[in-house]
XYZ file of C-alpha atoms in Angstrom:
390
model
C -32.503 -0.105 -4.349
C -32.883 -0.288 -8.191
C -29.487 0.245 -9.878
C -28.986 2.979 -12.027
C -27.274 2.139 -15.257
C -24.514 4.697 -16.459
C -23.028 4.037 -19.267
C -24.840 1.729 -21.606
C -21.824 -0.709 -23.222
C -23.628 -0.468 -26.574
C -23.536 3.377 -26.726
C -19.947 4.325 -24.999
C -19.273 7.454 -23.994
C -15.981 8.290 -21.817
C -15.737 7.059 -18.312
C -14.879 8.899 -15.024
C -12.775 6.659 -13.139
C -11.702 8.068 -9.793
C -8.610 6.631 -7.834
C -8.984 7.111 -3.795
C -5.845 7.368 -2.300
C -4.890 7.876 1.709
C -1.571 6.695 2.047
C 2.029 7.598 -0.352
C 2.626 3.105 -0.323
C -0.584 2.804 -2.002
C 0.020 5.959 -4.591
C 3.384 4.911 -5.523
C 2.711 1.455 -6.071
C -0.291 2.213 -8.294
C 1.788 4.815 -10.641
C 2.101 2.704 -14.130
C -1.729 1.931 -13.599
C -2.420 5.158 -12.991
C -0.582 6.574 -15.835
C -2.075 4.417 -17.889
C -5.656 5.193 -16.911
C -4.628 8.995 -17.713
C -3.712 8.159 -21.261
C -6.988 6.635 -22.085
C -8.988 8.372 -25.055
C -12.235 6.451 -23.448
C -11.489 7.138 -19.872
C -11.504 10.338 -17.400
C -9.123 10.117 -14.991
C -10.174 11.393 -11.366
C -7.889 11.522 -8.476
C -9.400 12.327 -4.693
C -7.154 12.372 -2.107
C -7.627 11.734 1.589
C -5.916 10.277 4.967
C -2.226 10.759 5.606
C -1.466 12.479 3.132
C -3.265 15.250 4.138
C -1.129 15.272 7.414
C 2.500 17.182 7.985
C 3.429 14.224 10.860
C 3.545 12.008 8.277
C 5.239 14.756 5.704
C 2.306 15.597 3.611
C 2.704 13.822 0.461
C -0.237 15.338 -0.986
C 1.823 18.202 -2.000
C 4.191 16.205 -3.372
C 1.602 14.384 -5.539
C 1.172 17.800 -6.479
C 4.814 18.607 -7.599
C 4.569 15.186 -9.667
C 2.258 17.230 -12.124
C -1.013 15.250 -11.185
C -4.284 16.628 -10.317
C -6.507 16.708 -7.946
C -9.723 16.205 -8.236
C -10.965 16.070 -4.841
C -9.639 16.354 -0.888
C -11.795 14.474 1.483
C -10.238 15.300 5.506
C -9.287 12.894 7.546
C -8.818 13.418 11.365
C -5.901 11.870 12.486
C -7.075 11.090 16.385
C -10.548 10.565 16.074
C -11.952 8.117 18.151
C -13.025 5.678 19.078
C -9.764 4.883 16.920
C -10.765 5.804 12.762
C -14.362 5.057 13.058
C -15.130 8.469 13.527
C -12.897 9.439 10.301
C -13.743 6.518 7.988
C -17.704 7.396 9.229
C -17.460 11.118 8.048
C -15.523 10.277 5.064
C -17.721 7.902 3.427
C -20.466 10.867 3.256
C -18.116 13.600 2.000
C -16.484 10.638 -0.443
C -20.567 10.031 -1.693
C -20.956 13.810 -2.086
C -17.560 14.158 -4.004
C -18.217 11.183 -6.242
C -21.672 12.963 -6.859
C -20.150 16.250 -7.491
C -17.299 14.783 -10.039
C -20.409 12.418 -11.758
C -17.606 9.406 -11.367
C -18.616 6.226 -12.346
C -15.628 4.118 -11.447
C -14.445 3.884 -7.924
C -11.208 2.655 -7.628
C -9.513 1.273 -4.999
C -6.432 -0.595 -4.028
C -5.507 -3.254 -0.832
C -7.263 -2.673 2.624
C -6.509 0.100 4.570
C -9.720 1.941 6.041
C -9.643 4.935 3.276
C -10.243 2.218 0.908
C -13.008 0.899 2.363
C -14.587 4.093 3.157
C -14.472 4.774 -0.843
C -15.875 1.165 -1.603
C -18.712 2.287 0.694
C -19.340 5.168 -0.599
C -19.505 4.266 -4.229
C -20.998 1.038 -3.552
C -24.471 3.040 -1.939
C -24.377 5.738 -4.024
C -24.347 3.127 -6.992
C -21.030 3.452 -8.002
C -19.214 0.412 -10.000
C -16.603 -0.122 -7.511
C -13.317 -1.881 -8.901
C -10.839 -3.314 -6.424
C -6.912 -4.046 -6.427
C -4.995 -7.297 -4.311
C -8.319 -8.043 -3.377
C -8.041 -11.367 -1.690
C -4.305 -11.435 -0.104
C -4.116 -12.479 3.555
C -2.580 -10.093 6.289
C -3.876 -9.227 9.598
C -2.632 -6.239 10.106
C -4.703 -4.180 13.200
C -8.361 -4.839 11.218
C -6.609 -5.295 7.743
C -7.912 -8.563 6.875
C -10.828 -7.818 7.761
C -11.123 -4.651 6.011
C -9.698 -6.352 2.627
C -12.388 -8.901 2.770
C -15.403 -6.033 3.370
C -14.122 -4.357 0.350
C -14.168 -7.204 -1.248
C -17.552 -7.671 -0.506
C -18.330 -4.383 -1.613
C -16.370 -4.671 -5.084
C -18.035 -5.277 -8.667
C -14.910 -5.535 -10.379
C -11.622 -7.660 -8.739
C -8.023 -7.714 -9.721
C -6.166 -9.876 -7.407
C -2.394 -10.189 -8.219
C -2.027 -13.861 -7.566
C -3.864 -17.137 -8.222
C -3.847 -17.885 -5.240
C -6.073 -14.541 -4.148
C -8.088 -14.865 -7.076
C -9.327 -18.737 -5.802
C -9.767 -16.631 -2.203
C -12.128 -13.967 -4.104
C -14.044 -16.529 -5.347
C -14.749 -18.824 -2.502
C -15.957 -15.743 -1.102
C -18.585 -16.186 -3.278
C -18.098 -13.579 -5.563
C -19.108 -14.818 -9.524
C -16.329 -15.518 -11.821
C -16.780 -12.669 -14.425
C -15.858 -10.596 -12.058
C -12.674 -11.753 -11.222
C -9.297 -10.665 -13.080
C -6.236 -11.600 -12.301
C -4.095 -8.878 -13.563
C -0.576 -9.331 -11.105
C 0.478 -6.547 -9.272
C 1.137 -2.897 -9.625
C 3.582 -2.329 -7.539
C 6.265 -4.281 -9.149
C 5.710 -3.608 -13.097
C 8.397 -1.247 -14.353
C 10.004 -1.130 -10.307
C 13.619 -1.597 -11.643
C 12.983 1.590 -13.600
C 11.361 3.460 -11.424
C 13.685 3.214 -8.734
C 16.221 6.248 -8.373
C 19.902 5.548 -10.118
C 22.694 4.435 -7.253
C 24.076 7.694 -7.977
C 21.331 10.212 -7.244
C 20.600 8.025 -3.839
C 24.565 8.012 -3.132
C 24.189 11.922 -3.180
C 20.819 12.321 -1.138
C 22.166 10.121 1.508
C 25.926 10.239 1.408
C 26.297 9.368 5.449
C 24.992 5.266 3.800
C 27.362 3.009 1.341
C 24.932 0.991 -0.719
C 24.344 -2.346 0.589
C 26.347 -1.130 4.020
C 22.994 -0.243 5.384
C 19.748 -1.379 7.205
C 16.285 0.038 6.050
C 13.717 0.288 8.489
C 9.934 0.609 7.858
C 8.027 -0.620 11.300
C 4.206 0.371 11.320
C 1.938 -0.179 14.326
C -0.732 -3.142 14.689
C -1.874 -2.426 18.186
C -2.130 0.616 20.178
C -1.766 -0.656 23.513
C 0.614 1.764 25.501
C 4.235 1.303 24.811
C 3.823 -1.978 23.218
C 4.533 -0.550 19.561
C 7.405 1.427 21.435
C 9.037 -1.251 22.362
C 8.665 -3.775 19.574
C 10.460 -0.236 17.623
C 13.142 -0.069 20.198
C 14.103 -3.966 20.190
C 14.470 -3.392 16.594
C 16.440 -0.852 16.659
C 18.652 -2.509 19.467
C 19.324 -5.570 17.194
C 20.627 -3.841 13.832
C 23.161 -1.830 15.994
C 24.192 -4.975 18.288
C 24.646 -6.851 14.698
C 27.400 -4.397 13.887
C 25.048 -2.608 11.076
C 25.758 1.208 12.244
C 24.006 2.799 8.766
C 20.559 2.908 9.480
C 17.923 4.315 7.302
C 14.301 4.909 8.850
C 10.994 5.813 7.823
C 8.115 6.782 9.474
C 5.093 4.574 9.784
C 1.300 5.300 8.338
C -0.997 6.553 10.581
C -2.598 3.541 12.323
C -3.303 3.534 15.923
C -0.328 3.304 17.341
C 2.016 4.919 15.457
C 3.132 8.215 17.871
C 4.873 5.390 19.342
C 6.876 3.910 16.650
C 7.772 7.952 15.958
C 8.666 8.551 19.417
C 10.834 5.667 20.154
C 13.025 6.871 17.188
C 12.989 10.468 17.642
C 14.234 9.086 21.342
C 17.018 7.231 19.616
C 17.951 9.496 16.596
C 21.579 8.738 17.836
C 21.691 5.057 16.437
C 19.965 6.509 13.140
C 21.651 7.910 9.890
C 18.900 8.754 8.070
C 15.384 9.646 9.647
C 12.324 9.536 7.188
C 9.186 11.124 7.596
C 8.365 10.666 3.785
C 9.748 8.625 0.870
C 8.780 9.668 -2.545
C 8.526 6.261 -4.708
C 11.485 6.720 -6.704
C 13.717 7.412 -3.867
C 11.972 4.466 -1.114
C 12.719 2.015 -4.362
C 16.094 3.037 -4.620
C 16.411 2.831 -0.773
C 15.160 -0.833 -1.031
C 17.495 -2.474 -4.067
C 20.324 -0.996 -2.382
C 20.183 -1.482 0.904
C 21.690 -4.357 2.801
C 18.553 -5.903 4.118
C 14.894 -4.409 4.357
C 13.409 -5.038 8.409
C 10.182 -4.327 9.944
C 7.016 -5.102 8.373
C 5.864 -3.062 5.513
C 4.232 -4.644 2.218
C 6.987 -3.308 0.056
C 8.989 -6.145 1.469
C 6.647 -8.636 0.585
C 5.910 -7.324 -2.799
C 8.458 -4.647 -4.062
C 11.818 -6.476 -2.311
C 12.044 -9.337 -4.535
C 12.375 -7.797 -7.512
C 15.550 -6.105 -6.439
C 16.893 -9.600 -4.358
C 16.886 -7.735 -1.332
C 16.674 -9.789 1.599
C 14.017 -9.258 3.965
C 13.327 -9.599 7.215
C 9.610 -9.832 8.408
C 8.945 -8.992 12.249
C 5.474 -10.145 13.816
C 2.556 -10.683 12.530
C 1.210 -7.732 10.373
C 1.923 -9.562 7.091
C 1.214 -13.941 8.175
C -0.256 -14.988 5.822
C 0.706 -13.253 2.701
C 2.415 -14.980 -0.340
C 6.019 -14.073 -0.191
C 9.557 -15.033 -2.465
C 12.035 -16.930 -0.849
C 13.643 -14.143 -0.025
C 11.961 -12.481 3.062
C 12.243 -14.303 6.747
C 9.514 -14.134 8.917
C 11.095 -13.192 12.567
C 9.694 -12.594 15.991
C 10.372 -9.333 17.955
C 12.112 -11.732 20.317
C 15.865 -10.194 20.818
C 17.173 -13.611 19.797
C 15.713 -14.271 17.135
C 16.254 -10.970 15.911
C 20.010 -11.513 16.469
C 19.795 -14.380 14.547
C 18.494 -13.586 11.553
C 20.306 -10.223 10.669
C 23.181 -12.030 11.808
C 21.975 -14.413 8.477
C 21.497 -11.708 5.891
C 24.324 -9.093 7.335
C 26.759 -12.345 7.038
C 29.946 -9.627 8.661
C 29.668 -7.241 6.430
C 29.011 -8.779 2.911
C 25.286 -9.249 2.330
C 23.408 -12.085 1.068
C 21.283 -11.420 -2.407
C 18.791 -13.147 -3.384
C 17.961 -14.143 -7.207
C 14.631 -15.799 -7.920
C 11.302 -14.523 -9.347
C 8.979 -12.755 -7.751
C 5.729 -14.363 -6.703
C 3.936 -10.878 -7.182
C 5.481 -10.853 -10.800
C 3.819 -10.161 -14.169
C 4.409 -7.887 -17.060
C 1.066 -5.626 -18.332
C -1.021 -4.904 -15.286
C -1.769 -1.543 -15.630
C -3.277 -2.459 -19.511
C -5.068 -5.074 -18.302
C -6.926 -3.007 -15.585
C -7.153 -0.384 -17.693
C -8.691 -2.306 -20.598
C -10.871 -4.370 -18.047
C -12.194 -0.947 -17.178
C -12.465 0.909 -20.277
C -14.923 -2.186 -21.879
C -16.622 -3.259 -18.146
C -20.433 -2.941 -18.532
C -22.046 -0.456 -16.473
C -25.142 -1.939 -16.379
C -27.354 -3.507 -14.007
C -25.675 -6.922 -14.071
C -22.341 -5.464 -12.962
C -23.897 -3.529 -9.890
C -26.291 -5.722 -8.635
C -24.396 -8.457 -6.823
C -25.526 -12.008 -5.863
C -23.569 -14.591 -3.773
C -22.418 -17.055 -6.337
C -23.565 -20.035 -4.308
């Protein structure tokens, strides 16, 4: 297939860059790049939206992407129980994303991490000779298929922007060629501090907590064998309140296999639960994480966003192995003693333990230097046809 050439860089003309987004972790983390793409003079900001957001079980956050004054651009369904598991979804997505992009003449795609939205998008724009541009390209996490899934997109990619060195060497033992490759840092910590809601305002949305008094959960699924997920929820649950930590803040899990339940094991338990989530909007979840006693389960935000704030972490199972982390998340097992232990570590009766280091994710300017990557990235042949580097 001959690729078409867009935008020649010798005569530039503006630039229709199109963000896919399925999940409210992956919008909120990308907000300063995002802004920054929509102040561009050279660049036309697209936004298509797709996967949980679309879905009121998992509290619709496309409407309040909507509220935050953005637009959007496109809405590509998502079932939420197809099967076999998302194949059906992520199949009929790609060709609705491929008619979208068509439809909006994009000529960026742009993606971020590895869920399966992601790499529907990379698909799409990849065949339909698309420049695709990809975000933490190169991290390790297994996840259910995330690795996996991170890797493809990878594969699928023109443009990478890992956020560490050590994901950038990853990208390119993968054989991908080194002009490619730019290691920008990651989103989802520049400006965190100020984007995170004031003590105050989360003091009077949640007044039944006492900052650093209480216990946020965020437990997502990586198997949907029946009642596993249930009970790896419920053993958490059981060894915050045996620790003495009765504040508990909760929030509902993405939509992977699995996930009904992580929801139904703590609508079963609402009792033992102060707070029960079924959306966070970023401000408020990065209030929620600087001032809450300790951060358990196993969402990214506690191996990216946590640090910055010195909130201690604990890490249960093995969604995240493998991923760079500060010092101050602890990788636990869902075994009830080793549970015990380590909140019994952090909680220390009462009086929390901080944590003051930098984070490994850290880095001031990534959102200019994707957006100036992209504003100046040929769209010419060389950049969309892709040979393995060795």
């Amino acid at each position: 297939m001959k690729a078409k050439v867009r935008n020649s860089p010798f005569h530039p003309s503006i630039r229709r860059v199109c963000f896919v987004t399925g999940t409210r972790a992956e919008f909120g983390l990308m907000q300063t790049v995002l802004q920054t793409l929509r102040s561009q003079t050279n660049l036309k900001f697209q936004l298509m939206v797709t996967g949980m957001h679309l879905h009121a079980e998992h509290g619709r956050s496309i409407d309040a992407i909507r509220k935050q004054g953005w637009k959007i651009d496109a809405v590509i369904p998502w079932k939420l129980k197809a099967n076999p598991l998302p194949a059906e979804s992520t199949g009929t997505a790609i060709a609705k994303m491929a008619h979208e992009f068509d439809r909006l003449k994009t000529d960026i795609v742009l993606v971020v991490g590895d869920r399966v939205e992601a790499f529907a998008a990379a698909t799409a724009g990849h065949l339909s000779n698309r420049l695709v541009a990809h975000i933490h390209g190169g991290d390790r996490a297994p996840g259910q298929v995330d690795d996996s899934l991170r890797h493809a997109i990878t594969k699928l990619a023109h443009v990478h922007f890992p956020a560490t060195l050590a994901s950038a060497k990853r990208i390119r033992k993968l054989g991908e060629e080194q002009f490619r490759i730019h290691r920008a840092g990651s989103p989802g910590i520049e400006n965190v501090s100020q984007a995170a809601a004031l003590s105050n305002e989360i003091v009077k949305q949640f007044p039944k907590v006492s900052p650093h008094q209480f216990a946020l959960i965020v437990l997502h699924p990586i198997t949907n064998e029946k009642f596993v997920e249930y009970e790896r929820a419920k053993s958490v649950l059981d060894a915050v309140w045996q620790a003495g930590v009765n504040q508990t803040i909760v929030v509902y899990p993405n939509n992977d296999p699995g996930a009904n339940q992580v929801i139904q094991c703590w609508c079963d338990h609402q009792e033992r639960i102060t707070y029960l989530l079924k959306d966070a909007a970023r401000p408020q979840f990065l209030g929620l994480l600087r001032d809450c006693a300790f951060l358990i389960g196993n969402s990214s935000a506690g191996i990216i966003e946590a640090a910055s704030f010195g909130t201690p972490v604990l890490d249960v199972g093995s969604r995240q192995q493998g991923r760079e982390r500060s010092q101050n998340v602890t990788s636990v097992s869902y075994e009830p003693r080793a549970l015990a232990r380590a909140i019994k570590r952090v909680w220390n009766n009462g009086k929390p333990r901080r944590w003051r280091g930098n984070n490994a994710y850290g880095g001031a300017g990534t959102a200019n230097k994707i957006a100036g990557v992209l504003s100046r990235v040929p769209l010419d042949a060389r950049m969309l046809r892709k040979l393995i580097a060795y």
